[in-house]
Amino acid sequence: MCTLCSLAIGGGTREQAFSSMLAGPPPRRAAPTNLEAQHGAAAKAMPEGVGLKGRRTLIKGGTILSMDKSVGDHATGDVLIEGATIREVAPSIPASDATVIDASGHIVMPGFIDTHHHQFETCLRSFLADGILVNDGRPESAHNYYESILQKFSMVYRPEDVFINELFGGVAQIDAGVTGVMDVSQIHHSPEHSDAAIEGLRAAGRRAVFGYFEGWGDKSKYPDDARRIRDKHFSSSDQLLSMFMGGEIYIPGHEKAWSIGRELALPIALHVVGTFGMQPTFDALAEAGQFGPDCFFIHMTGMSDMAWKKAADAGAHVSVAGPIEMHMRHGMPPIQKILDLGMSASLSSDVECTMTADMFTQMRSVLTLQRMLANELALQGKDFPKLMGVVDVLEMVTMGGAKGLRIGGRTGSLTPGKDADIILLDATALNVAPLNHAAGAVVTLMERSNVATVLCAGQIKKWQGAIVGHDIAKLRMELEASRDYVFAAAGIEQNLFRA
């Protein structure tokens, strides 16, 4: 019997088993901060039974941004939920039998979707704050993503490290209103690592796409383990988790990963970055007609016009991680190319070892970048493209992300019949009031502190500022223990003031 299974005997959950593997004897719980105590008090007022089958919940009196033109937006409106499903959106809905969530003073909208996030790196947050992708020989680049993160840190992760990083990263994004994600977990050193990543995603309690990417070492079964993973964890379509196949073209033998992915009817996701010398391989795939609507391209920097045209014609999707692309030398975020070609696109946070994983940052970065480039042309008296607006980027982090992850039929908009992945954003807060433009307030003014309440498939995951269902102090201690182990095992010094 494996260690994980033996630890879970006696009624314990797999989450508890992973926690036990990581932490050993239960740590003494830290005293709650004043903020945590306030959140705990707020959580006590949470209505019970929301999201349960047959239970009706009315989110009442909020400003509705539905992200569905057929549904429309409402200065004041209601959203009726039955169980996990949105039933009606209207200016006023009579539902005397429903539990009421008072949304007055809040913007009610679909949760954000992050289409590319390396959650296994959560314990490495801010370590590579000044880092770039590859070593350019300068002293300030001694720590870089390829050598420090991929070749050192990632190599020493145990399954229990994968689990707590995935879980903590997922809960942290719920706190920021991100109800859906694709986790690009390049940490599949063994089947146990893969199972731990999936269990971490499941334990967080939100919608997620498991990106089955590469791993390293003798125990790695990538890409062949895809069949076992699909059959064991993703045999049902009626769950919050789904699966993509990683098909990185900078790894020898990528053809096999693409073949397995298509055999299993899994969308194929890959990083496309000129910095890593991928253009010749990518061009060859384009010319060979290998692109299709099942292709999900991350970054798409430094590629030829021919390949771009082939990708657009094939109906491929592009995920842009604007802040990371600008910061880490991936190349210019290709937002204008995407707009010019009319491609399906979304936004993503990428790596928390370098930049925050909230979608407010992603929206503002891409919006201001596109407008800066267009405005500079205008100031020079040249032809310039249409300026992006706040609704454009809001679309990219809702329905754009949902379509890209093949979950648009279940989430991404407040459409009757879809799952209730809903966020309530506080528009009475000091950084927002008075409310004059709903989408503008979300994109240009708000940040994670404005995310008041979060529902995933009808279940309340954050209530009036407090995460629900997770012992954050305990999880934080487990993440710190994982951090300490990973640094020590990688032989990298923990230095809070490294130049």
C-alpha positions as a printed NumPy array, in Angstrom:
array([[  0.   ,   0.   ,   0.   ],
       [  1.354,   3.467,  -0.886],
       [  2.103,   6.011,   1.812],
       [ -0.67 ,   8.294,   0.618],
       [ -3.292,   5.548,   0.721],
       [ -2.255,   4.326,   4.161],
       [ -2.429,   7.841,   5.545],
       [ -5.926,   8.27 ,   4.144],
       [ -7.286,   5.121,   5.853],
       [ -9.818,   5.655,   8.602],
       [-11.965,   8.297,   6.953],
       [ -9.249,  10.835,   6.26 ],
       [ -9.333,  12.687,   2.953],
       [ -6.569,  12.711,   0.383],
       [ -6.053,  16.391,   1.24 ],
       [ -5.421,  15.43 ,   4.871],
       [ -3.084,  12.667,   3.769],
       [ -0.988,  15.035,   1.653],
       [ -0.901,  17.535,   4.521],
       [  0.315,  14.814,   6.898],
       [  3.065,  13.768,   4.489],
       [  4.257,  17.342,   4.211],
       [  4.103,  18.556,   7.762],
       [  4.754,  15.553,   9.995],
       [  3.491,  16.321,  13.514],
       [  0.706,  18.93 ,  13.488],
       [  2.249,  22.413,  13.895],
       [  1.1  ,  24.788,  16.566],
       [ -1.379,  27.078,  14.894],
       [ -0.432,  30.724,  14.712],
       [ -2.699,  33.18 ,  16.494],
       [ -5.042,  34.844,  14.   ],
       [ -4.294,  38.385,  12.958],
       [ -6.9  ,  41.107,  13.544],
       [ -7.828,  40.862,   9.863],
       [ -8.264,  37.086,  10.079],
       [-10.416,  37.493,  13.179],
       [-12.618,  40.02 ,  11.371],
       [-12.92 ,  37.666,   8.39 ],
       [-13.89 ,  34.834,  10.709],
       [-16.645,  36.961,  12.214],
       [-17.922,  37.879,   8.736],
       [-17.941,  34.262,   7.631],
       [-20.321,  33.318,  10.477],
       [-23.084,  35.253,   8.745],
       [-22.811,  33.175,   5.573],
       [-26.125,  31.608,   4.495],
       [-26.206,  27.813,   4.634],
       [-27.117,  25.46 ,   1.82 ],
       [-26.196,  27.759,  -1.066],
       [-25.389,  25.664,  -4.124],
       [-27.025,  22.469,  -2.893],
       [-29.294,  20.62 ,  -5.293],
       [-32.821,  22.012,  -5.213],
       [-31.856,  25.105,  -3.181],
       [-32.612,  28.488,  -4.716],
       [-30.417,  31.512,  -4.094],
       [-31.146,  35.071,  -5.172],
       [-28.225,  37.464,  -5.587],
       [-30.211,  40.652,  -5.255],
       [-29.763,  44.317,  -6.064],
       [-26.29 ,  44.356,  -7.598],
       [-24.94 ,  46.046, -10.724],
       [-24.939,  43.205, -13.26 ],
       [-22.175,  42.732, -15.839],
       [-23.391,  39.548, -17.523],
       [-20.777,  39.332, -20.338],
       [-23.616,  37.983, -22.511],
       [-25.254,  40.419, -24.94 ],
       [-28.413,  38.337, -25.071],
       [-28.76 ,  38.654, -21.275],
       [-27.668,  42.277, -21.05 ],
       [-26.353,  44.376, -18.184],
       [-28.401,  45.994, -15.428],
       [-27.669,  49.009, -13.269],
       [-29.606,  47.183, -10.564],
       [-30.541,  43.583, -11.026],
       [-30.873,  40.074,  -9.647],
       [-29.379,  36.677, -10.439],
       [-31.365,  33.574,  -9.509],
       [-29.43 ,  30.358,  -8.885],
       [-30.866,  26.899,  -8.412],
       [-28.313,  24.516,  -6.992],
       [-25.177,  25.06 ,  -9.059],
       [-26.977,  26.578, -12.053],
       [-27.914,  30.111, -13.079],
       [-31.651,  30.161, -13.81 ],
       [-32.472,  33.811, -14.492],
       [-30.895,  37.261, -14.747],
       [-33.246,  40.26 , -14.722],
       [-33.787,  43.709, -13.202],
       [-36.007,  42.139, -10.563],
       [-36.814,  38.492,  -9.857],
       [-39.57 ,  37.419,  -7.457],
       [-38.329,  34.393,  -5.499],
       [-39.824,  34.314,  -2.028],
       [-38.508,  30.787,  -1.394],
       [-34.885,  31.681,  -2.188],
       [-32.016,  32.457,   0.16 ],
       [-31.067,  36.074,  -0.483],
       [-27.521,  37.384,  -0.901],
       [-27.617,  41.169,  -0.71 ],
       [-25.495,  42.497,  -3.581],
       [-26.325,  46.181,  -3.181],
       [-23.228,  48.296,  -3.7  ],
       [-21.522,  45.463,  -5.572],
       [-20.777,  44.607,  -9.184],
       [-21.981,  41.075,  -9.943],
       [-20.22 ,  39.342, -12.81 ],
       [-18.764,  35.997, -13.93 ],
       [-15.556,  34.967, -12.215],
       [-12.228,  35.617, -13.894],
       [-10.452,  32.877, -15.847],
       [ -6.644,  32.592, -15.874],
       [ -5.624,  30.445, -18.836],
       [ -1.97 ,  29.79 , -17.908],
       [ -0.619,  29.61 , -14.375],
       [  2.303,  27.534, -13.037],
       [  0.771,  26.881,  -9.623],
       [  3.494,  24.504,  -8.46 ],
       [  5.732,  27.575,  -8.071],
       [  3.602,  29.174,  -5.347],
       [  6.237,  28.653,  -2.63 ],
       [  8.75 ,  30.499,  -4.846],
       [  6.705,  33.71 ,  -4.952],
       [  8.834,  36.828,  -5.661],
       [ 12.098,  34.826,  -5.693],
       [ 12.726,  35.81 ,  -9.313],
       [ 11.319,  39.335,  -9.075],
       [ 14.15 ,  40.746, -11.238],
       [ 14.659,  37.627, -13.344],
       [ 14.567,  36.954, -17.066],
       [ 14.008,  33.704, -18.952],
       [ 17.566,  32.621, -19.754],
       [ 21.028,  33.64 , -18.577],
       [ 22.398,  36.493, -20.702],
       [ 25.773,  36.494, -18.939],
       [ 25.156,  39.587, -16.854],
       [ 25.588,  39.401, -13.073],
       [ 21.983,  40.384, -12.422],
       [ 20.838,  37.362, -14.457],
       [ 22.663,  34.764, -12.379],
       [ 19.258,  33.644, -11.146],
       [ 17.054,  33.146, -14.194],
       [ 13.952,  31.134, -14.951],
       [ 15.483,  28.304, -16.959],
       [ 18.411,  27.564, -14.663],
       [ 17.096,  28.462, -11.207],
       [ 13.404,  27.567, -11.434],
       [ 13.271,  24.737, -13.966],
       [ 16.716,  23.163, -13.603],
       [ 17.149,  23.506,  -9.824],
       [ 13.997,  24.171,  -7.813],
       [ 11.531,  22.134,  -9.858],
       [ 13.789,  19.08 ,  -9.865],
       [ 13.532,  18.537,  -6.101],
       [  9.753,  18.76 ,  -5.606],
       [  8.146,  15.832,  -3.821],
       [  4.474,  14.936,  -4.452],
       [  3.535,  16.575,  -1.138],
       [  5.239,  19.804,  -2.26 ],
       [  3.252,  19.729,  -5.478],
       [  0.002,  19.259,  -3.543],
       [  0.381,  22.163,  -1.104],
       [  1.645,  24.534,  -3.802],
       [ -1.293,  23.686,  -6.053],
       [ -3.805,  23.997,  -3.217],
       [ -2.47 ,  27.253,  -1.785],
       [ -2.121,  28.816,  -5.237],
       [ -5.701,  27.864,  -6.088],
       [ -7.155,  29.231,  -2.864],
       [ -5.161,  32.448,  -3.311],
       [ -6.668,  32.941,  -6.753],
       [-10.174,  32.34 ,  -5.425],
       [ -9.405,  35.22 ,  -3.073],
       [ -8.712,  37.346,  -6.18 ],
       [-11.943,  36.324,  -7.93 ],
       [-10.371,  33.787, -10.308],
       [-12.878,  30.944, -10.527],
       [-11.22 ,  29.088, -13.416],
       [ -7.623,  28.304, -14.384],
       [ -5.381,  26.195, -16.584],
       [ -2.58 ,  24.923, -14.386],
       [  0.564,  24.387, -16.443],
       [  2.26 ,  21.987, -14.074],
       [  5.684,  21.164, -15.515],
       [  6.382,  18.958, -12.518],
       [  5.425,  15.453, -13.639],
       [  8.489,  13.622, -12.349],
       [  6.356,  10.562, -11.522],
       [  2.72 ,   9.447, -11.632],
       [  2.553,  10.367,  -7.927],
       [  3.53 ,  13.956,  -8.794],
       [  0.756,  14.068, -11.385],
       [ -1.838,  12.706,  -8.964],
       [ -0.731,  15.229,  -6.32 ],
       [ -1.198,  18.12 ,  -8.744],
       [ -4.716,  16.972,  -9.594],
       [ -5.633,  16.43 ,  -5.939],
       [ -4.379,  19.935,  -5.116],
       [ -6.524,  21.428,  -7.86 ],
       [ -9.538,  19.446,  -6.67 ],
       [ -9.036,  20.378,  -3.007],
       [ -9.085,  24.098,  -3.827],
       [-12.69 ,  23.693,  -4.95 ],
       [-12.724,  25.751,  -8.118],
       [-12.898,  25.028, -11.83 ],
       [ -9.543,  24.03 , -13.303],
       [ -7.95 ,  22.581, -16.4  ],
       [ -5.078,  20.246, -15.582],
       [ -2.296,  20.878, -18.093],
       [ -0.305,  17.645, -18.367],
       [  3.159,  18.887, -19.266],
       [  6.639,  17.413, -18.938],
       [  8.589,  16.08 , -15.982],
       [ 12.151,  14.886, -15.502],
       [ 13.956,  11.853, -14.108],
       [ 13.741,   8.089, -14.348],
       [ 10.234,   7.933, -12.857],
       [  8.682,  10.411, -15.259],
       [  6.038,   8.778, -17.463],
       [  5.264,  11.828, -19.635],
       [  3.647,  11.725, -22.141],
       [  2.562,   8.065, -21.882],
       [  0.845,   8.487, -18.51 ],
       [ -1.788,  10.672, -20.174],
       [ -4.055,   7.673, -20.756],
       [ -3.989,   6.586, -17.105],
       [ -4.529,  10.153, -15.905],
       [ -7.449,  10.719, -18.282],
       [ -9.139,   7.45 , -17.347],
       [ -8.567,   7.82 , -13.591],
       [ -9.32 ,  11.499, -13.052],
       [-11.215,  12.787, -16.095],
       [-13.552,  10.006, -17.195],
       [-16.564,  12.18 , -16.332],
       [-17.371,  15.508, -17.961],
       [-19.647,  16.44 , -15.068],
       [-16.958,  17.818, -12.762],
       [-15.009,  21.014, -12.153],
       [-11.761,  19.565, -13.533],
       [-10.819,  18.854, -17.144],
       [ -7.584,  18.095, -18.974],
       [ -5.271,  19.516, -21.651],
       [ -2.212,  17.837, -23.156],
       [  1.101,  19.658, -22.975],
       [  2.978,  19.527, -26.263],
       [  6.126,  21.614, -25.821],
       [  8.054,  21.849, -29.083],
       [ 11.381,  22.634, -27.404],
       [ 11.407,  19.107, -25.95 ],
       [ 12.66 ,  16.255, -28.168],
       [  9.854,  13.916, -29.12 ],
       [  7.044,  16.458, -28.985],
       [  5.445,  14.639, -31.912],
       [  4.495,  11.781, -29.566],
       [  2.81 ,  14.153, -27.103],
       [  0.78 ,  15.733, -29.935],
       [ -0.198,  12.296, -31.22 ],
       [ -1.35 ,  11.065, -27.804],
       [ -3.232,  14.284, -27.17 ],
       [ -5.161,  13.983, -30.398],
       [ -5.767,  10.267, -29.873],
       [ -7.372,  11.111, -26.506],
       [ -9.25 ,  14.143, -27.944],
       [ -7.369,  16.506, -25.619],
       [ -6.574,  20.09 , -26.643],
       [ -2.826,  20.635, -27.08 ],
       [ -1.185,  23.484, -25.162],
       [  2.361,  24.75 , -25.544],
       [  4.609,  27.722, -24.877],
       [  5.638,  29.498, -28.071],
       [  8.585,  31.799, -27.338],
       [ 11.228,  33.031, -29.747],
       [ 13.746,  33.369, -26.896],
       [ 14.037,  29.575, -26.791],
       [ 14.69 ,  29.276, -30.533],
       [ 11.312,  27.738, -31.325],
       [ 10.545,  29.579, -34.55 ],
       [ 11.929,  26.994, -37.025],
       [ 10.021,  24.122, -35.387],
       [  6.858,  26.19 , -35.119],
       [  7.137,  27.246, -38.772],
       [  7.577,  23.613, -39.8  ],
       [  4.426,  22.606, -37.91 ],
       [  2.525,  25.467, -39.538],
       [  3.667,  24.504, -43.033],
       [  2.826,  20.847, -42.373],
       [ -0.771,  21.746, -41.535],
       [ -0.49 ,  20.612, -37.922],
       [ -2.388,  23.55 , -36.44 ],
       [ -6.047,  23.19 , -35.567],
       [ -8.798,  24.536, -33.309],
       [ -7.465,  22.173, -30.644],
       [ -4.209,  24.189, -30.413],
       [ -3.675,  26.486, -27.445],
       [ -0.601,  28.694, -27.9  ],
       [  0.909,  30.469, -24.878],
       [  2.77 ,  33.799, -25.437],
       [  3.252,  33.516, -29.257],
       [  6.217,  35.901, -29.201],
       [  8.864,  36.065, -31.91 ],
       [  6.976,  33.981, -34.483],
       [  6.793,  34.545, -38.262],
       [  3.866,  36.201, -40.022],
       [  3.326,  32.958, -41.932],
       [  2.887,  30.956, -38.721],
       [  0.598,  33.589, -37.256],
       [ -1.617,  33.459, -40.342],
       [ -1.733,  29.652, -40.253],
       [ -2.638,  29.716, -36.549],
       [ -5.415,  32.234, -37.125],
       [ -6.809,  30.336, -40.11 ],
       [ -6.795,  27.113, -38.059],
       [ -8.828,  28.682, -35.235],
       [ -6.059,  28.325, -32.647],
       [ -6.284,  30.182, -29.335],
       [ -3.606,  32.479, -27.855],
       [ -3.014,  33.154, -24.161],
       [ -1.195,  36.424, -23.419],
       [  0.728,  36.977, -20.179],
       [  1.505,  40.662, -20.718],
       [  3.394,  41.635, -17.537],
       [  5.601,  38.526, -17.615],
       [  6.308,  38.817, -21.34 ],
       [  7.479,  42.402, -20.914],
       [  9.363,  41.735, -17.685],
       [ 11.15 ,  38.465, -18.47 ],
       [ 12.207,  39.08 , -22.088],
       [  9.764,  36.807, -23.846],
       [  9.222,  39.545, -26.419],
       [  6.535,  42.103, -27.099],
       [  3.109,  40.838, -25.97 ],
       [  1.367,  40.18 , -29.299],
       [ -1.917,  41.838, -28.428],
       [ -2.1  ,  43.944, -31.604],
       [ -1.315,  40.966, -33.834],
       [ -4.16 ,  39.044, -32.148],
       [ -6.568,  41.934, -32.669],
       [ -5.529,  42.435, -36.288],
       [ -6.1  ,  38.744, -37.069],
       [ -9.329,  38.524, -35.071],
       [ -8.082,  35.561, -33.075],
       [ -9.587,  33.922, -30.008],
       [ -7.525,  35.125, -27.037],
       [ -7.335,  35.25 , -23.265],
       [ -5.075,  36.575, -20.505],
       [ -2.937,  34.665, -18.036],
       [ -0.715,  35.261, -15.026],
       [  2.094,  32.751, -15.772],
       [  4.605,  32.606, -12.876],
       [  4.26 ,  33.948,  -9.333],
       [  8.001,  33.578,  -8.791],
       [  8.102,  36.855, -10.751],
       [  4.671,  38.535, -10.806],
       [  1.302,  38.465,  -9.049],
       [ -1.423,  36.075, -10.225],
       [ -4.447,  38.38 , -10.16 ],
       [ -6.336,  39.305, -13.3  ],
       [ -6.634,  43.012, -12.465],
       [ -2.89 ,  43.309, -13.115],
       [ -3.175,  41.359, -16.366],
       [ -6.052,  43.482, -17.673],
       [ -4.429,  46.825, -16.932],
       [ -1.086,  45.756, -18.392],
       [ -2.499,  44.616, -21.727],
       [ -4.914,  47.54 , -21.978],
       [ -2.285,  50.199, -21.352],
       [  0.281,  48.488, -23.588],
       [ -2.034,  48.368, -26.607],
       [ -3.156,  51.94 , -26.054],
       [  0.429,  53.151, -25.593],
       [  1.49 ,  51.635, -28.916],
       [ -1.565,  52.997, -30.729],
       [ -1.326,  56.429, -29.095],
       [  2.34 ,  56.759, -30.047],
       [  1.414,  56.21 , -33.691],
       [ -1.352,  58.798, -33.356],
       [  1.06 ,  61.336, -31.879],
       [  3.398,  60.735, -34.823],
       [  0.576,  61.502, -37.25 ],
       [  0.461,  57.911, -38.53 ],
       [ -2.424,  55.54 , -39.003],
       [ -3.222,  53.803, -35.74 ],
       [ -5.449,  50.885, -34.745],
       [ -8.624,  51.133, -32.716],
       [ -7.895,  51.693, -29.036],
       [ -8.782,  48.777, -26.798],
       [-11.491,  49.492, -24.25 ],
       [-12.161,  48.165, -20.783],
       [-14.898,  45.842, -22.036],
       [-12.447,  44.302, -24.498],
       [-10.039,  43.149, -21.79 ],
       [-12.889,  42.168, -19.481],
       [-14.12 ,  39.892, -22.267],
       [-10.669,  38.289, -22.473],
       [-10.657,  37.295, -18.786],
       [-14.212,  35.931, -18.847],
       [-15.666,  34.482, -22.049],
       [-12.33 ,  34.659, -23.863],
       [-10.752,  32.445, -21.228],
       [-13.752,  30.124, -21.074],
       [-13.739,  29.569, -24.828],
       [ -9.981,  29.011, -24.857],
       [-10.226,  26.349, -22.148],
       [-13.217,  24.665, -23.862],
       [-15.513,  25.426, -20.932],
       [-17.518,  28.236, -22.505],
       [-20.699,  26.185, -22.318],
       [-20.442,  26.071, -18.538],
       [-18.882,  29.359, -17.432],
       [-17.575,  32.762, -18.53 ],
       [-20.888,  34.643, -18.492],
       [-24.016,  35.021, -16.397],
       [-26.101,  33.055, -18.854],
       [-29.098,  31.001, -17.675],
       [-28.187,  27.326, -17.841],
       [-24.506,  27.873, -17.063],
       [-22.831,  27.058, -13.768],
       [-22.874,  29.802, -11.158],
       [-19.221,  30.901, -11.226],
       [-19.925,  34.377,  -9.891],
       [-18.024,  37.135,  -8.112],
       [-19.319,  40.133,  -6.156],
       [-16.986,  43.12 ,  -6.288],
       [-17.291,  45.901,  -3.722],
       [-18.   ,  49.173,  -5.528],
       [-18.481,  51.13 ,  -2.291],
       [-14.821,  50.774,  -1.275],
       [-12.534,  53.774,  -0.898],
       [-10.663,  52.987,  -4.121],
       [-13.827,  52.766,  -6.254],
       [-16.71 ,  54.921,  -4.92 ],
       [-18.628,  56.575,  -6.44 ],
       [-19.457,  54.1  ,  -9.183],
       [-19.695,  55.816, -12.579],
       [-18.819,  53.065, -15.066],
       [-19.112,  49.407, -14.11 ],
       [-16.581,  47.803, -16.467],
       [-14.265,  50.789, -16.045],
       [-14.315,  50.419, -12.276],
       [-13.402,  46.717, -12.502],
       [-10.57 ,  47.173, -14.985],
       [ -9.017,  50.52 , -14.037],
       [ -9.674,  50.866, -10.297],
       [-10.158,  47.537,  -8.569],
       [ -7.789,  44.939,  -7.097],
       [ -8.154,  41.777,  -5.027],
       [ -9.337,  43.625,  -1.909],
       [-12.526,  44.515,  -3.803],
       [-13.4  ,  40.827,  -4.287],
       [-16.012,  40.377,  -1.577],
       [-17.786,  37.105,  -2.376],
       [-16.944,  34.258,  -4.761],
       [-19.117,  31.343,  -5.885],
       [-17.789,  28.377,  -7.857],
       [-20.529,  26.209,  -9.371],
       [-22.949,  27.741,  -6.865],
       [-20.799,  26.989,  -3.806],
       [-19.606,  29.929,  -1.719],
       [-15.797,  29.924,  -1.629],
       [-15.277,  33.453,  -0.311],
       [-17.822,  35.323,   1.775],
       [-17.666,  39.041,   2.602],
       [-13.88 ,  39.106,   2.313],
       [-13.134,  35.744,   3.971],
       [-12.063,  32.492,   2.317],
       [-14.46 ,  29.68 ,   3.215],
       [-13.593,  26.036,   3.89 ],
       [ -9.838,  26.3  ,   4.322],
       [ -7.633,  26.833,   7.38 ],
       [ -5.391,  29.506,   5.869],
       [ -2.998,  29.666,   8.817],
       [ -2.406,  25.911,   8.6  ],
       [ -1.995,  25.958,   4.829],
       [  0.447,  28.848,   5.101],
       [  2.599,  26.902,   7.558],
       [  2.593,  23.89 ,   5.239],
       [  3.558,  26.064,   2.276],
       [  6.4  ,  27.606,   4.277],
       [  7.599,  24.123,   5.234],
       [  7.551,  23.151,   1.565],
       [  9.451,  26.34 ,   0.696],
       [ 12.14 ,  25.55 ,   3.271],
       [ 12.544,  22.009,   1.957],
       [ 12.691,  23.041,  -1.702],
       [ 15.324,  25.734,  -1.091],
       [ 17.475,  23.373,   0.962],
       [ 17.17 ,  20.495,  -1.494],
       [ 18.002,  22.78 ,  -4.437],
       [ 21.024,  24.191,  -2.587],
       [ 19.812,  27.775,  -2.934],
       [ 20.163,  30.215,  -0.053],
       [ 17.095,  31.87 ,   1.424],
       [ 18.001,  35.56 ,   1.409],
       [ 15.293,  38.16 ,   1.859],
       [ 17.601,  40.969,   0.771],
       [ 19.364,  39.434,  -2.236],
       [ 20.526,  42.114,  -4.661]])
